[in-house]
mmCIF file of C-alpha atoms and ligand atoms in Angstrom:
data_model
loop_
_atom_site.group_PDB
_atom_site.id
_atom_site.type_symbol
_atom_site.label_atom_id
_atom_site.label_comp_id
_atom_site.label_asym_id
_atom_site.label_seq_id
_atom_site.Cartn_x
_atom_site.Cartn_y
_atom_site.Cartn_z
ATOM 1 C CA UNK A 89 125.216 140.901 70.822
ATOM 2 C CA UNK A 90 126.476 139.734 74.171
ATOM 3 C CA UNK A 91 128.004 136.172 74.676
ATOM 4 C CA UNK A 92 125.505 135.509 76.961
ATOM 5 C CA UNK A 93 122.864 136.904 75.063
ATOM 6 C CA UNK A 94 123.976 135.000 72.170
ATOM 7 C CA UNK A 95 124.269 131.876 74.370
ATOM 8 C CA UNK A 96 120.809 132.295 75.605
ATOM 9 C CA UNK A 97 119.693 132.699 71.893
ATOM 10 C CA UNK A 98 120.822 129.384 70.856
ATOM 11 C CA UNK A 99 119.804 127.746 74.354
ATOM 12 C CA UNK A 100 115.693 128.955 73.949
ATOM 13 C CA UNK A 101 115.818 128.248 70.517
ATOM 14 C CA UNK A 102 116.827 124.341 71.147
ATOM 15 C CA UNK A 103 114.582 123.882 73.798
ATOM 16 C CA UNK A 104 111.522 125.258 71.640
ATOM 17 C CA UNK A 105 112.880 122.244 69.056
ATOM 18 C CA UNK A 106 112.813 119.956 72.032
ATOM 19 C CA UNK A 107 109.713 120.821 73.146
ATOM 20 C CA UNK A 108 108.204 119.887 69.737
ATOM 21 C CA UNK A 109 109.924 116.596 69.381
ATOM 22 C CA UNK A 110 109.086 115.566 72.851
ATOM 23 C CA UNK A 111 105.526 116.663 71.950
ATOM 24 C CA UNK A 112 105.518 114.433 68.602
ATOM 25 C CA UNK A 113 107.508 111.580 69.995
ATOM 26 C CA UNK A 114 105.744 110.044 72.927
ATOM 27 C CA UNK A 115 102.462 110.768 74.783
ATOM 28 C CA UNK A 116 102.076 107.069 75.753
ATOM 29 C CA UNK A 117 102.824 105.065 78.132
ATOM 30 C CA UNK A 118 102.913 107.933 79.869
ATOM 31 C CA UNK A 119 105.265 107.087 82.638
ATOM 32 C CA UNK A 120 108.212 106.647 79.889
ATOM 33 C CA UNK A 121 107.251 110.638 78.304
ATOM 34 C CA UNK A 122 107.168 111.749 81.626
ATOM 35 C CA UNK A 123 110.366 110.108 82.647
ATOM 36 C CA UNK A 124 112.266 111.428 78.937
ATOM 37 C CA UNK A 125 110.709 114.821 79.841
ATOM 38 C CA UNK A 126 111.972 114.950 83.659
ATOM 39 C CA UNK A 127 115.666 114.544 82.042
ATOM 40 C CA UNK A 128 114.920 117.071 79.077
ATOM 41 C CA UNK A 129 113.646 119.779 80.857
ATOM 42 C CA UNK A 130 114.785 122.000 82.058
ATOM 43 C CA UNK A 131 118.291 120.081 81.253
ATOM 44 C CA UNK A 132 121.915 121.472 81.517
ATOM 45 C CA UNK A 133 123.932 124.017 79.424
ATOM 46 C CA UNK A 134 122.825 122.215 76.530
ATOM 47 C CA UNK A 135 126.437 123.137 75.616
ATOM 48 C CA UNK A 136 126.686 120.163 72.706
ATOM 49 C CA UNK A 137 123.661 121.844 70.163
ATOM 50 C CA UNK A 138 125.143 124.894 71.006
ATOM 51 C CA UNK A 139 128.633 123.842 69.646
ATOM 52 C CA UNK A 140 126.433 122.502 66.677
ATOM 53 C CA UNK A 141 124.344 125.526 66.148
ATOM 54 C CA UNK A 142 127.353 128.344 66.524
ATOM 55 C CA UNK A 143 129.101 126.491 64.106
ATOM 56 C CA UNK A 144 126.906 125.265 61.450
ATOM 57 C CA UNK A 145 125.323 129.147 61.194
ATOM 58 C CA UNK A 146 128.436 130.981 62.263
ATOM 59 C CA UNK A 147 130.904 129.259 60.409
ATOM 60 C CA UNK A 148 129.444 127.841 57.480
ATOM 61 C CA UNK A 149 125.851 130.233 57.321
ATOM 62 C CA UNK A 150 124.026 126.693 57.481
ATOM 63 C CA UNK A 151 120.164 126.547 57.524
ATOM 64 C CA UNK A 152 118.741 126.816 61.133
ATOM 65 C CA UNK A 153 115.874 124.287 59.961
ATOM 66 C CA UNK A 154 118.652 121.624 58.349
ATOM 67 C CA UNK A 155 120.828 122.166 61.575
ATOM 68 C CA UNK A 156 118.172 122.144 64.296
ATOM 69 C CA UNK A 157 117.255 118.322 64.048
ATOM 70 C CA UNK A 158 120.776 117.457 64.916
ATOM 71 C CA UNK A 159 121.530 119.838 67.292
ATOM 72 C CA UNK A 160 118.496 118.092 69.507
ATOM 73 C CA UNK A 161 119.918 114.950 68.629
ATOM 74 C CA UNK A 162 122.572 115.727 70.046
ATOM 75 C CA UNK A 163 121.151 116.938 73.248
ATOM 76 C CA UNK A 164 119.243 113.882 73.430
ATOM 77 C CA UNK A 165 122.244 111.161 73.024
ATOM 78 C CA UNK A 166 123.748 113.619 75.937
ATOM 79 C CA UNK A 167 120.939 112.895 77.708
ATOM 80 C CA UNK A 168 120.435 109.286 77.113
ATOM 81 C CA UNK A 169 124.142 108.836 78.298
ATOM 82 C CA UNK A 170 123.257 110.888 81.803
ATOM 83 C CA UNK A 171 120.250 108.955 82.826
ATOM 84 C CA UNK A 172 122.311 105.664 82.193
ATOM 85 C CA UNK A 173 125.591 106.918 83.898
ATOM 86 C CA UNK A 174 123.418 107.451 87.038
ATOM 87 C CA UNK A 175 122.514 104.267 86.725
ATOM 88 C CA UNK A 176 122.814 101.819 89.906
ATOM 89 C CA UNK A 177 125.041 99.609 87.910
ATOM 90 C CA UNK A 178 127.071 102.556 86.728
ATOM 91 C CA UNK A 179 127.794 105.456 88.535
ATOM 92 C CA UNK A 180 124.691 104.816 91.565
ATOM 93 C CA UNK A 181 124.287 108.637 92.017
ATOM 94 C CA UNK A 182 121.152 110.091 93.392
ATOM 95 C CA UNK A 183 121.040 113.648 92.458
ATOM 96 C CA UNK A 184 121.886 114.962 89.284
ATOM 97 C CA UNK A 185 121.930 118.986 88.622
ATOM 98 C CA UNK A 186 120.120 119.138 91.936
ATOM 99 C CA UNK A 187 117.412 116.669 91.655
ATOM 100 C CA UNK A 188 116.823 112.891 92.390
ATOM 101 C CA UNK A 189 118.309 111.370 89.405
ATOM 102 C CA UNK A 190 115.724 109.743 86.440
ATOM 103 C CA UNK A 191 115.637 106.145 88.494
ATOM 104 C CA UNK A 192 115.261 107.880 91.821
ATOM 105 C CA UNK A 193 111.811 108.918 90.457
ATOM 106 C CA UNK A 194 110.873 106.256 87.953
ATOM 107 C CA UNK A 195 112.611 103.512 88.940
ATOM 108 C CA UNK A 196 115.197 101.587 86.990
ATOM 109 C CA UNK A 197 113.038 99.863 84.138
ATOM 110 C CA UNK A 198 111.814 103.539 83.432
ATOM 111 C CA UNK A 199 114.828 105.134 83.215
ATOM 112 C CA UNK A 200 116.660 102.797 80.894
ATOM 113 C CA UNK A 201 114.230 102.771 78.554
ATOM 114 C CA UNK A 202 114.142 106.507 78.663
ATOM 115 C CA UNK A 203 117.808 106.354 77.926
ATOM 116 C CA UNK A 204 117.077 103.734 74.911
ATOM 117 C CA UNK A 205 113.887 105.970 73.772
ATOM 118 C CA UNK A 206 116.285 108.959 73.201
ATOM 119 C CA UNK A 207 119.132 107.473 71.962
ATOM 120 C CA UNK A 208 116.887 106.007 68.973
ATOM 121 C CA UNK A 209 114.809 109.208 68.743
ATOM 122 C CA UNK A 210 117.812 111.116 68.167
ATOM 123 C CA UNK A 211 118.290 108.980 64.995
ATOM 124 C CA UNK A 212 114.728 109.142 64.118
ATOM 125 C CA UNK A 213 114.640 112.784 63.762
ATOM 126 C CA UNK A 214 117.895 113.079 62.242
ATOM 127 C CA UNK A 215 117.064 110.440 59.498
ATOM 128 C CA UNK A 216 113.598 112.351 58.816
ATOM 129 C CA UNK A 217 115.428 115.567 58.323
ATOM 130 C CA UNK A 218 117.999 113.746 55.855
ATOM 131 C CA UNK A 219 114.688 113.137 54.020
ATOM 132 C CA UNK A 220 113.843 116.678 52.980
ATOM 133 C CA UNK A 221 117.753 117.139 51.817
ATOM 134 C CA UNK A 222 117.702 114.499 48.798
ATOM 135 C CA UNK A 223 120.390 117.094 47.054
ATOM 136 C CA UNK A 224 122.599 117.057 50.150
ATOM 137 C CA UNK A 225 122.188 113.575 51.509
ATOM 138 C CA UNK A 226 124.849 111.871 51.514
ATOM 139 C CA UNK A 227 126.529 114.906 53.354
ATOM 140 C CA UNK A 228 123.663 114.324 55.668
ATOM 141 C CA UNK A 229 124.483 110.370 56.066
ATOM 142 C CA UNK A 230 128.326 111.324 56.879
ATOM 143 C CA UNK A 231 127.132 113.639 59.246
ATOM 144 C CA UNK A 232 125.083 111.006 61.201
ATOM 145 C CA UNK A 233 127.192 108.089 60.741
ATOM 146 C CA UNK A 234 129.860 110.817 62.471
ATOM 147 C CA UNK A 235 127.745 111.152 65.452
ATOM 148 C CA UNK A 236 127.152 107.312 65.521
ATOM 149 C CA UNK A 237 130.767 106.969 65.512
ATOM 150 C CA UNK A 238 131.494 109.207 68.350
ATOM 151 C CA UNK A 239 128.783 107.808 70.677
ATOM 152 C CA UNK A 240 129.124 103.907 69.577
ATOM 153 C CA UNK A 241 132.009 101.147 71.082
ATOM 154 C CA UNK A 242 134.800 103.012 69.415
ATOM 155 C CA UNK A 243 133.627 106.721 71.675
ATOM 156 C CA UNK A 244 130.993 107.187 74.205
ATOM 157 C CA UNK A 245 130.360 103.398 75.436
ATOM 158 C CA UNK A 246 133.992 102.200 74.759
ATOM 159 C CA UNK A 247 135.480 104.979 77.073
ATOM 160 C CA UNK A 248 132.279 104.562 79.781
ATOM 161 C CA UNK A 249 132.894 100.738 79.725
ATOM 162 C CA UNK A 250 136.987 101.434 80.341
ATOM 163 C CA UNK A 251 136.274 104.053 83.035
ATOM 164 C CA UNK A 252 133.895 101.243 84.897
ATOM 165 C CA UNK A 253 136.212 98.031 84.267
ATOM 166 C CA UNK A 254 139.642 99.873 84.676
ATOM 167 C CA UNK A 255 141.257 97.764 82.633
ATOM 168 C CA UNK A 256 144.736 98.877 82.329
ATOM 169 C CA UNK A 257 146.321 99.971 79.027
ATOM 170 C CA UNK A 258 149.950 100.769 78.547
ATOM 171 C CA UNK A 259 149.787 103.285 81.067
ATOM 172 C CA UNK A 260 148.009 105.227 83.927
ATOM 173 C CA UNK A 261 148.018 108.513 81.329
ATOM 174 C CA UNK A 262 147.197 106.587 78.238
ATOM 175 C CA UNK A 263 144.174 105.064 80.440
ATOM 176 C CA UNK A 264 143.025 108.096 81.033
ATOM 177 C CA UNK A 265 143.343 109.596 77.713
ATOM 178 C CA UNK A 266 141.809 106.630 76.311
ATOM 179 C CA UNK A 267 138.417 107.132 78.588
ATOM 180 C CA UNK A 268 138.021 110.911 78.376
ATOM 181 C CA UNK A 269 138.689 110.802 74.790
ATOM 182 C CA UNK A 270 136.008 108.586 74.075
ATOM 183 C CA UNK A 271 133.791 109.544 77.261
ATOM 184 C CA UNK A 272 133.945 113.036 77.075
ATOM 185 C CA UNK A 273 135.300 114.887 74.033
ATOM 186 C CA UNK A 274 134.454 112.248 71.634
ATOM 187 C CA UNK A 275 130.992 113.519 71.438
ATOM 188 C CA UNK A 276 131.593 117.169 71.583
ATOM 189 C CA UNK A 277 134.520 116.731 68.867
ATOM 190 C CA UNK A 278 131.372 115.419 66.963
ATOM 191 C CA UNK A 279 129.230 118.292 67.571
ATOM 192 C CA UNK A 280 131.349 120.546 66.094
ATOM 193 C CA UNK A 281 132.760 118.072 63.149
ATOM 194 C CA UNK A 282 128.936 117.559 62.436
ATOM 195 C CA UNK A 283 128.538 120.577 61.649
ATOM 196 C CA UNK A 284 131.479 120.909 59.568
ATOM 197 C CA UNK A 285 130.715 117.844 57.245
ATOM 198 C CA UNK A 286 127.019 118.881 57.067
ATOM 199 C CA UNK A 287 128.270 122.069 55.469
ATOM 200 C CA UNK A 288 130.275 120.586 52.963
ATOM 201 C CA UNK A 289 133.200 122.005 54.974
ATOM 202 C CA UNK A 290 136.962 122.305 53.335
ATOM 203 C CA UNK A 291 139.227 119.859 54.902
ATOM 204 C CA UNK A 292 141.321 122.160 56.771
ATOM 205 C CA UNK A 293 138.403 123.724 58.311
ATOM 206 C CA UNK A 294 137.135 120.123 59.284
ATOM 207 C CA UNK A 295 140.471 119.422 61.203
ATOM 208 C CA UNK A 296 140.677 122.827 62.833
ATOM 209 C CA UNK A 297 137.070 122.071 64.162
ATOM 210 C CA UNK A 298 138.579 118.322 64.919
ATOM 211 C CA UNK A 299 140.988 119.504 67.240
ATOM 212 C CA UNK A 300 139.322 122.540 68.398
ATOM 213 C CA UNK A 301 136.683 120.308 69.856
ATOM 214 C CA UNK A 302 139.046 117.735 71.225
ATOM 215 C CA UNK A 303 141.140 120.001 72.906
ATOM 216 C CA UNK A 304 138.277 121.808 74.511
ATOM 217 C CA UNK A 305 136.317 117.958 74.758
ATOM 218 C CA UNK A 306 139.463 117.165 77.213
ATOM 219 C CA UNK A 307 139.477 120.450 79.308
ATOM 220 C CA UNK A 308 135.666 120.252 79.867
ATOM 221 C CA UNK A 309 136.838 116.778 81.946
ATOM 222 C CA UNK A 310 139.789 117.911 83.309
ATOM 223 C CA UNK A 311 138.359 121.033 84.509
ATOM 224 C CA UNK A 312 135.260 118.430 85.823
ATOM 225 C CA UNK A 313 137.948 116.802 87.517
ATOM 226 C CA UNK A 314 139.488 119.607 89.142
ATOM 227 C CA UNK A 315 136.379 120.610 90.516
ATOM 228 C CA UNK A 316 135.891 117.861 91.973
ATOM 229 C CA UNK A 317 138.734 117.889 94.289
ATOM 230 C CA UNK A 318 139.736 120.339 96.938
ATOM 231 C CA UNK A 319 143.422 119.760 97.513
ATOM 232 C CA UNK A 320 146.167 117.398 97.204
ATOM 233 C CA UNK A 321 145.180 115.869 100.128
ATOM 234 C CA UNK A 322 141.835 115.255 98.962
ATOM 235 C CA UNK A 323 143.264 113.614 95.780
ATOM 236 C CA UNK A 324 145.935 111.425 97.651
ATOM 237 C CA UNK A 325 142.916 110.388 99.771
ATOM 238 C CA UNK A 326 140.549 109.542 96.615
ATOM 239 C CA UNK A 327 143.245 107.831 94.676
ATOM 240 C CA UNK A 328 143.776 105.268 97.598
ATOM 241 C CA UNK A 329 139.384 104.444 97.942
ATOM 242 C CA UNK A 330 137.734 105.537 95.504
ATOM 243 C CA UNK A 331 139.629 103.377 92.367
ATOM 244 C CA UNK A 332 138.766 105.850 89.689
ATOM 245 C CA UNK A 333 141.475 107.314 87.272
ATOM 246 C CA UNK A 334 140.934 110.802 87.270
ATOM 247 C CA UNK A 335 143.544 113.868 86.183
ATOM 248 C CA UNK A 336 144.391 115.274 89.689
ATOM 249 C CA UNK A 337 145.223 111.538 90.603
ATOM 250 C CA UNK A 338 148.015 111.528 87.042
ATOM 251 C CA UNK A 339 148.560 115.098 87.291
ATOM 252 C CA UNK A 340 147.885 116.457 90.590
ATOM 253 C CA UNK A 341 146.130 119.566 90.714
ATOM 254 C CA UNK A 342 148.537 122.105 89.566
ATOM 255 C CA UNK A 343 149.630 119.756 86.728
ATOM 256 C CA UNK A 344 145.865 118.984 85.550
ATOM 257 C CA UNK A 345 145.474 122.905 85.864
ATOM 258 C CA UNK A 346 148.062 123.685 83.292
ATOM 259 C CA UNK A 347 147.207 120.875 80.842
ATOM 260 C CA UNK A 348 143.574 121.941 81.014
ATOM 261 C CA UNK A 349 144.796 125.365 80.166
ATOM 262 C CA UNK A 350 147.155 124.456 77.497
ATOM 263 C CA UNK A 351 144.659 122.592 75.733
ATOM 264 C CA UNK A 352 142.271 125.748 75.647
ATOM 265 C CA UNK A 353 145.167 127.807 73.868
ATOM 266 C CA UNK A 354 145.298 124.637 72.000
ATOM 267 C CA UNK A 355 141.595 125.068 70.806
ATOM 268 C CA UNK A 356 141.947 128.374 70.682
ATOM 269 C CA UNK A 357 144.629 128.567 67.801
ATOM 270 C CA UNK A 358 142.893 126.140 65.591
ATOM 271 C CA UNK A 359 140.007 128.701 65.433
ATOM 272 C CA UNK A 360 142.615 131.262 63.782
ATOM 273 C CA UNK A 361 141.723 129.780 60.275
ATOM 274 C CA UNK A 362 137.937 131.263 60.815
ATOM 275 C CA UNK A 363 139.121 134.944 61.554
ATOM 276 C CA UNK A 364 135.941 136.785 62.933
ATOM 277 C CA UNK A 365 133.382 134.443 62.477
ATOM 278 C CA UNK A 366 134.756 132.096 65.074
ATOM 279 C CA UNK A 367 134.265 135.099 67.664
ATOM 280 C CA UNK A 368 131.334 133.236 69.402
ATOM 281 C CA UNK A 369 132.965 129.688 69.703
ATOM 282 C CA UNK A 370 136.325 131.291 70.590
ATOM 283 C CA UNK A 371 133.781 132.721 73.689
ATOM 284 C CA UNK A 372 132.643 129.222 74.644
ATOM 285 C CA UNK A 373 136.268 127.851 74.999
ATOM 286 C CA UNK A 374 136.926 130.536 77.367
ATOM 287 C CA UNK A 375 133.806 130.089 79.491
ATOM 288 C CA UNK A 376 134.545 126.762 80.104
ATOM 289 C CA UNK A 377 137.991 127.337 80.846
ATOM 290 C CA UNK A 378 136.550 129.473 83.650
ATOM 291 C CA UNK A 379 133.848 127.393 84.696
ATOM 292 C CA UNK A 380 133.255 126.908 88.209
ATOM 293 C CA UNK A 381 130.587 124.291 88.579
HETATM 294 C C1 GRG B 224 126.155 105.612 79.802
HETATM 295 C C2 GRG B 224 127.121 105.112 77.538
HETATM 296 C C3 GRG B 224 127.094 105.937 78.724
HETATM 297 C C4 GRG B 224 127.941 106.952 78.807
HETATM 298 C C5 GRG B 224 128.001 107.924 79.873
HETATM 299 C C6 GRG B 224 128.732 111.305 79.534
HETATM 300 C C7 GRG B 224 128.996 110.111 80.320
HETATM 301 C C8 GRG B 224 129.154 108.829 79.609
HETATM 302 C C9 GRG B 224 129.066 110.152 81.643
HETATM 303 C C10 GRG B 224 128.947 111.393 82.434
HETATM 304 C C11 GRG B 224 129.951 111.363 83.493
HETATM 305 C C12 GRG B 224 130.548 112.687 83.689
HETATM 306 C C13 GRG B 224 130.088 113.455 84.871
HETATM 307 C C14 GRG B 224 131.469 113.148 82.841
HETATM 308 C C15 GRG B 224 132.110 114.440 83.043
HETATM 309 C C16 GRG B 224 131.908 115.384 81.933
HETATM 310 C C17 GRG B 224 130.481 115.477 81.569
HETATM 311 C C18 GRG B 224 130.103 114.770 80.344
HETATM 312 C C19 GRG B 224 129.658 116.200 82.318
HETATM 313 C C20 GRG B 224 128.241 116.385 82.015
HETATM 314 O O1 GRG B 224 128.094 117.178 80.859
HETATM 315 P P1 GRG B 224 127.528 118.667 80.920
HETATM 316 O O2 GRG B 224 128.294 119.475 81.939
HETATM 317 O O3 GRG B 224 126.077 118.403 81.492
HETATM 318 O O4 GRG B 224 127.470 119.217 79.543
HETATM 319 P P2 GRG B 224 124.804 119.354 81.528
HETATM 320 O O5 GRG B 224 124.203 119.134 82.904
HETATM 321 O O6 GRG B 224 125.205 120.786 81.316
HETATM 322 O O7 GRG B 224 123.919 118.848 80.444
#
């Protein structure tokens, strides 16, 4: 099979599980389904429950029914974190992927509480799947307590609340590091550790995943960054108005370029452990090494 064909596998196959929860969770009010829904669907790469899937079947031949519940979850703390990025008080953007952003359409009260709705449906689902694994639960509760890790004060919100406030650590790279750490990769690191500690995973193959999905957690953003900017003018420019900290600003283009790239050879050699069966997620490094949007 194809990488793409693979990709597309995995991508239909989470959206059908989507579909379903979205059908279970929420038919009223029905401004909040239809605002969750607007965010959902058709959605992004849904790269995170892709990471999951790949590697909880590929790797360790996990149970697509066991494995499917986080994988949305997943997509659906992604999600949460998107709508509230666009946010007004946050980032104030008005398009997302193409299209007026969540509060553009529902207004602000609406979209937070879509945020909050599938932030706490992501743990609703995965706590109702722990239930049917009694003999594997505590595996189950390390698994979600890893995800609540990655997206709590210490990940997700700690890095979004250093990237708004700027407050200044030891230095202009360890501020950086510090908010695309816990931004960025801290939540696809988790996607892929998830997966690992689901599976009852040996300890080397749990810190191969680790750093395989923090290495390719930080090129994701630096290559974001990159795109971003057209030359060094362009950065010189931003670094003066816009007051973000951003990896052509540290690096400058050429710099962020090569660190991007040696963090996907990076990734790539922790996947040597897995031999063959890493084929697929050794794939996914690459495309997003080439990404161009
Ligand atoms: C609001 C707590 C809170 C956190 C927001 C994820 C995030 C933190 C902000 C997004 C800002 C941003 C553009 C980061 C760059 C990298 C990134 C996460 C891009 C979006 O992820 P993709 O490319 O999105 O996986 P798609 O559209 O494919 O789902």
């Amino acid at each position: 099979m194809s990488f793409n064909t693979e990709y597309l596998a995995y991508k239909s196959q989470i959206d059908a599980a989507l579909k379903d929860y979205l059908g279970q969770a929420v038919q009223y009010p029905k401004t909040l389904r239809m605002s969750i829904e607007y965010s959902l669907f058709p959605g992004g790469k849904r790269l995170r429950p892709i990471l999951f899937m790949s590697s909880f079947e590929g790797l360790f031949n996990g149970d697509q029914k066991a494995g499917l519940p986080f994988a949305c979850a997943l997509e659906m703390i992604h999600t949460y974190s998107l709508i509230h990025d666009d946010l007004p008080a946050m980032d104030d953007d008005d398009y997302r992927r193409g299209n007026l952003t969540n509060h553009k359409v529902f207004g602000e009260a609406a979209a937070i509480l879509a945020g909050d709705a599938l932030l706490n449906l992501a743990y609703e689902i995965m706590l109702e799947n722990a239930l049917n694994y009694p003999d594997n639960l505590s595996a189950h509760i390390k698994a979600m307590k890893l995800i609540a890790d990655a997206c709590g004060a210490k990940g997700m919100i700690g890095g979004q609340m250093a990237d708004i406030e700027m407050q200044w650590r030891t230095s202009a790279e360890d501020t950086l590091e510090y908010i695309h750490q816990n931004k960025t990769a801290a939540l696809i690191e988790a996607s892929l550790t998830a997966a690992a500690v689901l599976s009852n995973a040996k300890k080397n193959e749990l810190d191969a995943l680790s750093s395989f999905g923090n290495s390719i957690g930080l090129a994701f953003q630096i290559i974001d960054d990159v795109l971003d900017f057209k030359s060094e003018d362009n950065i010189l420019e931003c670094g003066q108005k816009c007051g973000k900290l951003t990896y052509p600003i540290v690096y400058g283009l050429e710099g962020s370029k090569n660190k991007a790239q040696s963090m996907i050879d990076n990734a790539l050699a922790n996947l040597d452990i897995f031999g063959e069966r890493a084929s697929f997620l050794r794939q996914i490094a690459l495309f997003l090494a080439g990404r161009s949007e």
